[in-house]
Short mmCIF file of C-alpha atoms in Angstrom, two decimals:
data_model
loop_
_atom_site.label_atom_id
_atom_site.label_comp_id
_atom_site.label_asym_id
_atom_site.label_seq_id
_atom_site.Cartn_x
_atom_site.Cartn_y
_atom_site.Cartn_z
CA MET A 306 115.64 11.04 11.46
CA ARG A 307 112.42 10.57 9.49
CA ARG A 308 109.12 10.12 11.28
CA PHE A 309 106.22 7.95 10.10
CA ASP A 310 102.93 6.74 11.49
CA ALA A 311 103.99 3.16 10.87
CA ILE A 312 107.04 1.19 9.77
CA LEU A 313 106.59 -2.16 8.02
CA ILE A 314 109.66 -4.38 7.86
CA GLY A 315 109.35 -6.92 5.06
CA ALA A 316 107.19 -7.00 1.94
CA GLY A 317 105.67 -10.47 2.04
CA GLN A 318 101.95 -11.16 1.78
CA ALA A 319 101.04 -9.06 4.83
CA GLY A 320 103.30 -6.01 4.60
CA PRO A 321 102.24 -4.34 1.32
CA SER A 322 98.52 -4.83 1.93
CA LEU A 323 98.77 -3.38 5.43
CA ALA A 324 100.84 -0.44 4.15
CA VAL A 325 98.20 0.44 1.57
CA ARG A 326 95.31 0.06 4.03
CA MET A 327 96.99 2.38 6.51
CA ALA A 328 97.89 4.89 3.81
CA GLU A 329 94.28 4.91 2.64
CA ARG A 330 93.37 6.00 6.18
CA GLY A 331 95.64 9.02 5.77
CA MET A 332 98.66 7.61 7.55
CA LYS A 333 102.26 8.12 6.47
CA VAL A 334 103.92 4.69 6.27
CA VAL A 335 107.24 3.31 5.14
CA LEU A 336 107.76 -0.22 3.84
CA VAL A 337 111.31 -1.55 4.16
CA GLU A 338 112.31 -4.55 2.05
CA ARG A 339 115.76 -6.09 2.12
CA LYS A 340 115.59 -7.84 -1.27
CA PHE A 341 112.42 -8.49 -3.30
CA LEU A 342 108.81 -7.41 -2.98
CA GLY A 343 106.31 -10.25 -2.60
CA GLY A 344 108.06 -12.49 -0.10
CA THR A 345 108.34 -16.25 -0.45
CA CYS A 346 105.10 -16.74 -2.40
CA VAL A 347 106.04 -14.48 -5.29
CA ASN A 348 109.78 -15.10 -5.40
CA SER A 349 110.54 -18.64 -4.29
CA GLY A 350 107.28 -20.31 -3.31
CA CYS A 351 103.76 -20.57 -4.68
CA MET A 352 104.04 -18.70 -7.95
CA PRO A 353 107.27 -20.03 -9.47
CA THR A 354 106.94 -23.56 -8.09
CA LYS A 355 103.33 -24.03 -9.19
CA THR A 356 104.35 -22.74 -12.62
CA LEU A 357 106.94 -25.53 -12.70
CA VAL A 358 104.32 -28.00 -11.47
CA ALA A 359 102.12 -27.00 -14.42
CA SER A 360 104.94 -27.69 -16.89
CA ALA A 361 105.64 -31.04 -15.23
CA ARG A 362 101.98 -32.02 -15.41
CA ALA A 363 101.85 -31.09 -19.10
CA ALA A 364 104.70 -33.55 -19.69
CA TYR A 365 102.96 -36.23 -17.63
CA VAL A 366 99.62 -35.85 -19.44
CA SER A 367 101.38 -35.86 -22.81
CA ARG A 368 103.11 -39.14 -22.03
CA ARG A 369 99.78 -40.63 -20.93
CA GLY A 370 97.92 -39.43 -24.00
CA ALA A 371 97.82 -42.86 -25.61
CA ASP A 372 95.88 -44.20 -22.60
CA LEU A 373 93.07 -41.82 -23.56
CA GLY A 374 93.33 -42.43 -27.28
CA VAL A 375 95.60 -39.50 -28.09
CA LYS A 376 98.73 -40.67 -29.91
CA ILE A 377 101.73 -38.35 -29.96
CA SER A 378 104.51 -39.36 -32.31
CA GLY A 379 108.05 -38.95 -31.08
CA GLU A 380 109.54 -38.48 -27.64
CA ILE A 381 108.23 -35.86 -25.21
CA ALA A 382 111.13 -33.42 -24.81
CA ILE A 383 111.60 -30.93 -21.98
CA ASP A 384 113.13 -27.50 -22.64
CA MET A 385 114.33 -26.69 -19.13
CA GLN A 386 115.55 -23.24 -20.10
CA LEU A 387 112.07 -22.33 -21.35
CA VAL A 388 110.46 -23.93 -18.29
CA GLN A 389 112.72 -21.91 -15.99
CA ARG A 390 112.22 -18.66 -17.92
CA ARG A 391 108.45 -19.03 -17.77
CA ALA A 392 108.51 -19.46 -13.98
CA HIS A 393 110.86 -16.49 -13.64
CA GLN A 394 108.57 -14.31 -15.77
CA ILE A 395 105.56 -15.17 -13.59
CA THR A 396 107.58 -14.01 -10.59
CA MET A 397 108.74 -10.81 -12.26
CA ASP A 398 105.23 -9.90 -13.37
CA ALA A 399 103.95 -10.24 -9.81
CA ARG A 400 106.92 -8.42 -8.29
CA ASN A 401 106.64 -5.52 -10.74
CA GLY A 402 102.89 -5.35 -10.15
CA LEU A 403 103.48 -4.91 -6.43
CA ALA A 404 106.06 -2.19 -7.06
CA GLU A 405 103.60 -0.31 -9.27
CA TRP A 406 100.79 -0.68 -6.72
CA LEU A 407 102.90 0.63 -3.86
CA GLY A 408 104.45 3.37 -5.98
CA ASN A 409 101.05 4.67 -7.00
CA THR A 410 99.69 4.76 -3.43
CA ASP A 411 99.94 8.16 -1.78
CA GLY A 412 101.38 7.95 1.71
CA VAL A 413 103.52 4.84 1.11
CA THR A 414 107.30 5.12 0.91
CA THR A 415 109.26 2.04 -0.13
CA ILE A 416 112.89 1.68 0.91
CA TYR A 417 115.15 -1.18 -0.15
CA GLY A 418 117.62 -2.09 2.55
CA HIS A 419 118.16 -4.03 5.76
CA ALA A 420 116.26 -2.75 8.79
CA ARG A 421 117.66 -3.18 12.27
CA PHE A 422 116.14 -1.96 15.53
CA GLU A 423 117.93 0.82 17.41
CA THR A 424 115.19 1.12 20.04
CA ALA A 425 111.65 -0.21 20.34
CA ASP A 426 110.36 2.61 18.10
CA ARG A 427 113.34 3.21 15.82
CA VAL A 428 115.00 1.24 13.04
CA ARG A 429 118.09 2.00 11.01
CA VAL A 430 118.12 1.42 7.26
CA ASN A 431 120.97 2.29 4.90
CA GLY A 432 122.51 4.55 7.53
CA GLU A 433 119.26 6.44 8.16
CA THR A 434 117.09 6.26 11.28
CA LEU A 435 113.32 5.86 10.90
CA THR A 436 110.87 6.14 13.77
CA ALA A 437 107.18 5.38 14.24
CA PRO A 438 104.82 4.51 17.11
CA ARG A 439 103.79 1.32 15.31
CA ILE A 440 106.16 -1.21 13.77
CA PHE A 441 105.08 -4.36 11.94
CA ILE A 442 107.53 -7.18 11.24
CA ASN A 443 106.82 -9.34 8.15
CA VAL A 444 110.24 -10.77 7.33
CA GLY A 445 109.30 -14.36 6.47
CA ALA A 446 111.56 -17.40 6.59
CA ARG A 447 114.31 -19.12 4.62
CA PRO A 448 115.45 -22.70 3.99
CA ALA A 449 117.08 -24.34 7.00
CA ILE A 450 120.32 -26.19 6.27
CA PRO A 451 121.01 -29.23 8.50
CA ASP A 452 124.42 -30.19 9.79
CA LEU A 453 125.19 -33.26 7.66
CA PRO A 454 128.66 -34.71 7.07
CA GLY A 455 130.12 -33.46 3.80
CA LEU A 456 127.19 -31.19 2.91
CA GLU A 457 129.38 -28.09 3.08
CA ASP A 458 131.82 -29.70 0.65
CA ILE A 459 129.34 -30.08 -2.21
CA ASP A 460 127.27 -27.68 -4.26
CA HIS A 461 123.77 -28.27 -2.94
CA LEU A 462 120.46 -26.70 -3.84
CA THR A 463 117.69 -25.24 -1.70
CA SER A 464 114.05 -24.63 -2.59
CA THR A 465 115.15 -21.09 -3.52
CA SER A 466 118.30 -21.75 -5.56
CA ILE A 467 116.79 -24.66 -7.52
CA LEU A 468 114.48 -22.13 -9.19
CA ASP A 469 117.52 -20.79 -11.07
CA LEU A 470 118.37 -24.26 -12.41
CA ASP A 471 117.86 -24.41 -16.17
CA VAL A 472 119.34 -27.85 -16.79
CA LEU A 473 117.77 -31.22 -16.08
CA PRO A 474 119.51 -33.11 -13.25
CA ARG A 475 120.53 -36.63 -14.19
CA HIS A 476 119.78 -37.85 -10.66
CA LEU A 477 118.36 -35.50 -8.05
CA ALA A 478 118.59 -36.50 -4.39
CA ILE A 479 116.12 -34.69 -2.14
CA ILE A 480 116.87 -34.55 1.57
CA GLY A 481 113.54 -34.21 3.35
CA GLY A 482 110.28 -36.01 2.70
CA SER A 483 107.84 -33.28 3.59
CA TYR A 484 105.75 -30.91 1.49
CA ILE A 485 108.43 -28.93 -0.35
CA GLY A 486 110.61 -31.94 -1.03
CA LEU A 487 107.75 -34.07 -2.32
CA GLU A 488 106.55 -31.41 -4.74
CA PHE A 489 110.02 -31.06 -6.26
CA ALA A 490 110.42 -34.85 -6.33
CA GLN A 491 107.41 -35.44 -8.53
CA MET A 492 108.05 -32.34 -10.58
CA TYR A 493 111.59 -33.30 -11.57
CA ARG A 494 110.67 -36.94 -12.05
CA ARG A 495 108.13 -35.83 -14.63
CA PHE A 496 110.76 -33.64 -16.27
CA GLY A 497 112.86 -36.79 -16.62
CA SER A 498 115.28 -36.92 -13.68
CA ASP A 499 115.94 -39.98 -11.55
CA ILE A 500 114.78 -39.09 -8.04
CA THR A 501 115.79 -40.32 -4.59
CA VAL A 502 113.92 -38.93 -1.57
CA VAL A 503 115.60 -39.29 1.81
CA GLU A 504 113.57 -38.97 5.01
CA ARG A 505 114.85 -39.49 8.55
CA GLY A 506 111.38 -40.26 9.87
CA ALA A 507 109.30 -43.38 9.46
CA ARG A 508 107.17 -41.93 6.65
CA VAL A 509 106.87 -39.03 4.26
CA ALA A 510 104.50 -36.16 5.04
CA SER A 511 104.59 -37.22 8.68
CA ARG A 512 102.24 -34.41 9.73
CA GLU A 513 99.42 -36.32 8.02
CA ASP A 514 97.58 -39.40 9.18
CA GLU A 515 99.36 -42.65 8.41
CA ASP A 516 96.91 -43.69 5.70
CA VAL A 517 97.39 -40.36 3.90
CA SER A 518 101.19 -40.61 4.14
CA GLU A 519 101.14 -44.16 2.79
CA ALA A 520 98.91 -43.16 -0.13
CA ILE A 521 101.23 -40.24 -0.97
CA GLN A 522 104.25 -42.53 -1.00
CA GLU A 523 102.43 -45.04 -3.20
CA ILE A 524 101.59 -42.29 -5.70
CA LEU A 525 105.23 -41.21 -5.86
CA ALA A 526 106.56 -44.75 -6.07
CA ALA A 527 104.21 -45.51 -8.97
CA GLU A 528 105.96 -42.75 -10.92
CA GLY A 529 109.38 -44.23 -10.28
CA ILE A 530 110.47 -42.11 -7.32
CA ASP A 531 112.78 -43.94 -4.91
CA VAL A 532 111.87 -43.14 -1.30
CA HIS A 533 114.10 -44.02 1.67
CA THR A 534 112.64 -43.60 5.17
CA ASN A 535 114.07 -44.25 8.65
CA VAL A 536 117.48 -43.08 7.46
CA ASN A 537 119.80 -42.47 10.39
CA ARG A 538 123.05 -41.39 8.77
CA ILE A 539 123.34 -39.17 5.69
CA ALA A 540 126.73 -38.12 4.31
CA PHE A 541 128.10 -36.59 1.13
CA ALA A 542 131.37 -36.41 -0.75
CA GLN A 543 132.35 -34.79 -4.03
CA GLY A 544 133.07 -37.38 -6.71
CA GLU A 545 134.74 -37.13 -10.11
CA ASP A 546 131.46 -37.27 -12.03
CA GLY A 547 129.03 -36.00 -9.44
CA ILE A 548 128.19 -36.43 -5.78
CA ARG A 549 128.56 -39.55 -3.67
CA MET A 550 125.70 -39.84 -1.18
CA SER A 551 125.81 -42.36 1.65
CA LEU A 552 122.61 -43.49 3.39
CA ASP A 553 123.30 -45.69 6.41
CA GLY A 554 126.39 -46.98 4.64
CA ALA A 555 124.77 -47.59 1.24
CA ASP A 556 126.32 -45.40 -1.47
CA PHE A 557 124.54 -43.62 -4.31
CA ASP A 558 125.97 -41.55 -7.16
CA VAL A 559 123.80 -38.49 -7.84
CA SER A 560 124.25 -35.35 -9.90
CA HIS A 561 122.40 -32.85 -7.70
CA VAL A 562 121.26 -32.58 -4.07
CA LEU A 563 118.26 -30.54 -2.94
CA VAL A 564 118.04 -29.82 0.79
CA ALA A 565 114.39 -29.50 1.83
CA THR A 566 114.47 -30.05 5.57
CA GLY A 567 112.33 -27.16 6.74
CA ARG A 568 112.59 -23.42 7.13
CA LYS A 569 113.82 -20.95 9.74
CA PRO A 570 112.55 -17.42 10.46
CA ASN A 571 114.50 -14.39 9.24
CA THR A 572 114.68 -12.91 12.72
CA ASP A 573 118.30 -13.40 13.69
CA ASP A 574 119.67 -10.10 12.35
CA LEU A 575 116.95 -7.56 13.12
CA GLY A 576 118.19 -6.42 16.51
CA LEU A 577 115.11 -7.83 18.22
CA ASP A 578 117.07 -8.16 21.45
CA ILE A 579 117.77 -4.43 21.38
CA ALA A 580 114.05 -3.71 21.04
CA GLY A 581 113.24 -6.30 23.72
CA VAL A 582 111.10 -8.42 21.41
CA ALA A 583 110.77 -12.00 22.66
CA VAL A 584 111.46 -14.98 20.40
CA ASP A 585 111.02 -18.68 21.07
CA PRO A 586 113.90 -21.22 21.04
CA ARG A 587 113.55 -21.65 17.25
CA GLY A 588 113.73 -17.91 16.58
CA TYR A 589 110.04 -17.28 15.92
CA ILE A 590 108.68 -14.03 17.29
CA VAL A 591 106.28 -14.65 20.16
CA VAL A 592 102.88 -13.03 19.54
CA ASP A 593 99.52 -13.01 21.27
CA ASP A 594 96.14 -13.86 19.76
CA LYS A 595 96.09 -10.49 17.97
CA LEU A 596 99.67 -10.80 16.65
CA ALA A 597 101.12 -8.25 19.08
CA THR A 598 104.57 -8.94 20.50
CA ASN A 599 105.52 -8.47 24.14
CA VAL A 600 106.66 -4.92 23.29
CA PRO A 601 103.81 -2.39 22.96
CA GLY A 602 103.64 -0.96 19.45
CA ILE A 603 105.33 -3.92 17.70
CA TRP A 604 103.49 -6.68 15.84
CA ALA A 605 104.77 -9.70 13.88
CA LEU A 606 102.95 -11.10 10.86
CA GLY A 607 103.49 -14.03 8.52
CA ASP A 608 105.96 -16.89 8.68
CA CYS A 609 108.25 -15.19 11.21
CA ASN A 610 105.68 -15.51 14.03
CA GLY A 611 105.32 -19.30 13.87
CA ARG A 612 101.52 -19.10 13.74
CA GLY A 613 101.27 -20.22 10.12
CA ALA A 614 103.60 -21.03 7.25
CA PHE A 615 101.48 -20.28 4.21
CA THR A 616 100.64 -17.40 1.94
CA HIS A 617 97.02 -17.48 3.03
CA THR A 618 97.86 -17.41 6.74
CA SER A 619 100.23 -14.48 6.24
CA TYR A 620 97.56 -12.57 4.36
CA ASN A 621 95.05 -13.45 7.07
CA ASP A 622 97.48 -12.00 9.62
CA PHE A 623 97.18 -8.71 7.71
CA GLU A 624 93.39 -8.99 7.78
CA ILE A 625 93.38 -9.59 11.54
CA VAL A 626 95.69 -6.68 12.34
CA ALA A 627 93.93 -4.31 9.95
CA ALA A 628 90.50 -5.23 11.32
CA ASN A 629 91.58 -4.72 14.91
CA LEU A 630 93.57 -1.51 14.46
CA LEU A 631 91.64 0.22 11.69
CA ASP A 632 88.09 -1.15 11.84
CA ASP A 633 87.58 -1.48 15.61
CA GLU A 634 86.94 -5.21 15.36
CA ASP A 635 88.03 -8.04 17.64
CA ARG A 636 89.60 -10.70 15.46
CA LYS A 637 91.94 -13.43 16.72
CA VAL A 638 94.40 -15.89 15.26
CA SER A 639 92.86 -18.69 17.32
CA SER A 640 89.64 -18.35 15.30
CA ARG A 641 91.46 -19.42 12.14
CA ILE A 642 90.78 -22.97 11.01
CA PRO A 643 94.02 -24.45 9.63
CA ALA A 644 93.87 -25.42 5.98
CA TYR A 645 96.50 -26.07 3.33
CA ALA A 646 97.40 -28.16 0.30
CA LEU A 647 100.22 -30.39 -0.88
CA TYR A 648 100.73 -29.77 -4.59
CA ILE A 649 101.78 -33.14 -5.80
CA ASP A 650 99.52 -34.60 -8.51
CA PRO A 651 96.93 -35.56 -7.46
CA PRO A 652 97.01 -32.88 -4.78
CA LEU A 653 96.11 -33.15 -1.12
CA GLY A 654 93.66 -30.64 0.32
CA ARG A 655 93.52 -30.51 4.14
CA VAL A 656 91.44 -28.69 6.71
CA GLY A 657 91.11 -28.87 10.46
CA MET A 658 92.23 -31.82 12.57
CA THR A 659 93.74 -35.04 11.36
CA GLU A 660 92.15 -38.25 12.58
CA ARG A 661 95.07 -38.69 14.96
CA GLU A 662 94.64 -35.20 16.42
CA ALA A 663 90.89 -35.62 16.81
CA ALA A 664 91.29 -38.96 18.60
CA SER A 665 93.85 -37.50 21.00
CA SER A 666 91.53 -34.60 21.87
CA GLY A 667 89.35 -36.89 23.97
CA ARG A 668 86.28 -36.54 21.76
CA LYS A 669 84.14 -39.36 20.49
CA VAL A 670 85.23 -39.32 16.86
CA LEU A 671 83.48 -40.46 13.70
CA VAL A 672 85.49 -41.16 10.54
CA SER A 673 84.31 -41.72 6.98
CA ARG A 674 86.49 -42.60 4.00
CA ARG A 675 85.74 -42.92 0.28
CA SER A 676 88.01 -43.92 -2.58
CA MET A 677 88.54 -41.50 -5.45
CA ALA A 678 87.70 -44.43 -7.71
CA ARG A 679 84.06 -43.65 -6.82
CA VAL A 680 84.31 -40.11 -8.24
CA GLY A 681 82.90 -39.75 -11.73
CA ARG A 682 85.35 -37.05 -12.81
CA ALA A 683 88.29 -39.12 -11.61
CA LYS A 684 87.12 -42.15 -13.57
CA GLU A 685 86.43 -40.12 -16.69
CA ARG A 686 89.93 -38.67 -16.62
CA ASP A 687 91.49 -41.99 -15.63
CA GLU A 688 92.98 -40.40 -12.50
CA THR A 689 91.49 -42.39 -9.64
CA ARG A 690 94.44 -42.39 -7.26
CA GLY A 691 93.81 -41.35 -3.66
CA PHE A 692 90.84 -41.04 -1.32
CA MET A 693 88.91 -38.55 0.77
CA LYS A 694 88.28 -38.68 4.49
CA ALA A 695 86.12 -36.71 6.93
CA ILE A 696 86.33 -36.55 10.73
CA ALA A 697 83.47 -35.39 12.98
CA ASP A 698 82.45 -35.14 16.63
CA ALA A 699 79.84 -37.85 17.33
CA ASP A 700 78.13 -35.82 20.03
CA THR A 701 78.03 -32.29 18.58
CA LYS A 702 77.93 -33.33 14.88
CA GLU A 703 80.71 -30.78 14.32
CA ILE A 704 83.01 -31.36 11.34
CA LEU A 705 86.48 -31.56 12.83
CA GLY A 706 88.56 -32.02 9.70
CA ALA A 707 88.90 -33.51 6.26
CA ALA A 708 91.50 -34.65 3.76
CA ILE A 709 91.00 -34.99 0.02
CA LEU A 710 93.92 -36.68 -1.69
CA GLY A 711 92.88 -36.92 -5.30
CA ILE A 712 92.22 -35.10 -8.53
CA GLU A 713 91.35 -31.45 -7.76
CA GLY A 714 91.43 -32.16 -4.05
CA ASP A 715 92.96 -28.72 -3.42
CA GLU A 716 89.80 -27.13 -4.86
CA ALA A 717 87.17 -29.57 -3.58
CA ILE A 718 88.38 -29.15 0.01
CA HIS A 719 87.02 -25.60 0.02
CA GLY A 720 83.49 -26.92 0.33
CA VAL A 721 84.49 -28.40 3.68
CA ILE A 722 86.51 -25.32 4.65
CA ASP A 723 83.49 -23.09 4.09
CA ALA A 724 81.21 -25.45 6.02
CA MET A 725 83.59 -25.52 8.99
CA ASN A 726 83.98 -21.74 9.03
CA ALA A 727 80.19 -21.39 8.99
CA GLY A 728 79.84 -23.86 11.87
CA THR A 729 77.70 -26.18 9.74
CA ARG A 730 77.08 -29.65 11.15
CA TYR A 731 77.86 -32.58 8.94
CA THR A 732 74.24 -33.76 9.25
CA ASP A 733 73.11 -30.56 7.49
CA LEU A 734 75.15 -31.41 4.39
CA GLN A 735 74.54 -35.12 4.03
CA TRP A 736 71.70 -34.69 1.54
CA SER A 737 72.85 -31.62 -0.34
CA VAL A 738 72.64 -31.97 -4.13
CA PRO A 739 76.03 -31.34 -5.77
CA ILE A 740 76.79 -30.79 -9.44
CA HIS A 741 77.60 -33.87 -11.49
CA PRO A 742 80.22 -34.72 -12.58
CA THR A 743 82.52 -33.00 -10.10
CA VAL A 744 84.99 -34.11 -7.47
CA SER A 745 82.87 -32.39 -4.80
CA GLU A 746 79.83 -34.55 -5.52
CA LEU A 747 81.21 -37.33 -3.34
CA ILE A 748 81.38 -35.06 -0.26
CA PRO A 749 77.70 -35.55 0.77
CA THR A 750 78.18 -39.30 0.38
CA LEU A 751 81.36 -39.04 2.45
CA LEU A 752 79.46 -37.20 5.18
CA ARG A 753 76.63 -39.72 5.12
CA GLY A 754 79.25 -42.29 5.97
CA LEU A 755 79.73 -40.58 9.33
CA GLY A 756 76.33 -41.87 10.41
#
């Protein structure tokens, strides 16, 4: 049995950084990874998918060149093998960089294998028992596969397996109208596939306010994406020339099916019950405001704890744990202001509460909305789709949230994120002087609209 100061299970965005920080403090740590370093972001999330998004946008801009006076002779062709290889190389570069970083850090041992708890302070990997007084779980999540008639009888794709696809689907059906599904929908439509999005709910991106969801669907529909909402029955059957998909009795012939109906935590085969670690009904590890589990000496970070589902929240989990354990600080998850982006084009940047959430909180709420058609940069680039919206507390002048659905909205939203983290009132920003021409220059005008 080998003894360490800390065991880290999983090498997502939190695990490697925490391992290095602890090793730099003179601790002996072991990082156990079942498959690939880097977690979802590096291997099947942010890095490869946004590389594909970039290729898809290049095709879109090329086809629109004539609108801006740039004439391209001939048809815009897509080399899917090159597109796929480029995304794979981005992943490999990041993965290999992590391996080099960890390998060059004294005090860090990396073991590839599946870790399973034997007791609350021991795990077994590749037939060997490791023990440490501190154990950190950073095992992430994987695509959830729904129980749909006929789905097991067809070859279907997930957000992970589709990254290995190097051919262009003739007709891609996407089951799930949320963030992952919508990104792939627009991406493959721009590559040239026919796209059908299937959503059981009343609208796509249902986490957003209704006006945001409607605007997203309009953007996708304008690019020729067929969206079906309020679908009650979905079934599949293998056909002679593809897949037969049935939506409430209406049949469609498609070539490929992508299942994008959410994710589930990778916690079902770790022996958490043996260690006594509590999980909620969906399998997420229950943690407190400092990411500690109910078992002393065990913490859970990243997607597996249900307190965030993004690269940046996983990395922030590392920052919180490191600050509390190594720097004698008092940081809490509840202090984190939620923020994220939807990477369709134009993207959606979001921070804080939605209008619906703010209204249900019992506050007196102020709302301001401005069309992207008023943004100079959007007009100059002929990309005026979308709008921006801000929500504030009428009494305290506190900014409660914002949404920017429009060109560079994922970048412009950071001005609001920073203001909210600093506790700045919206009245303090109404007359700030932004740079022209930028997307952010409309934010002071947006805030003046709050009153």
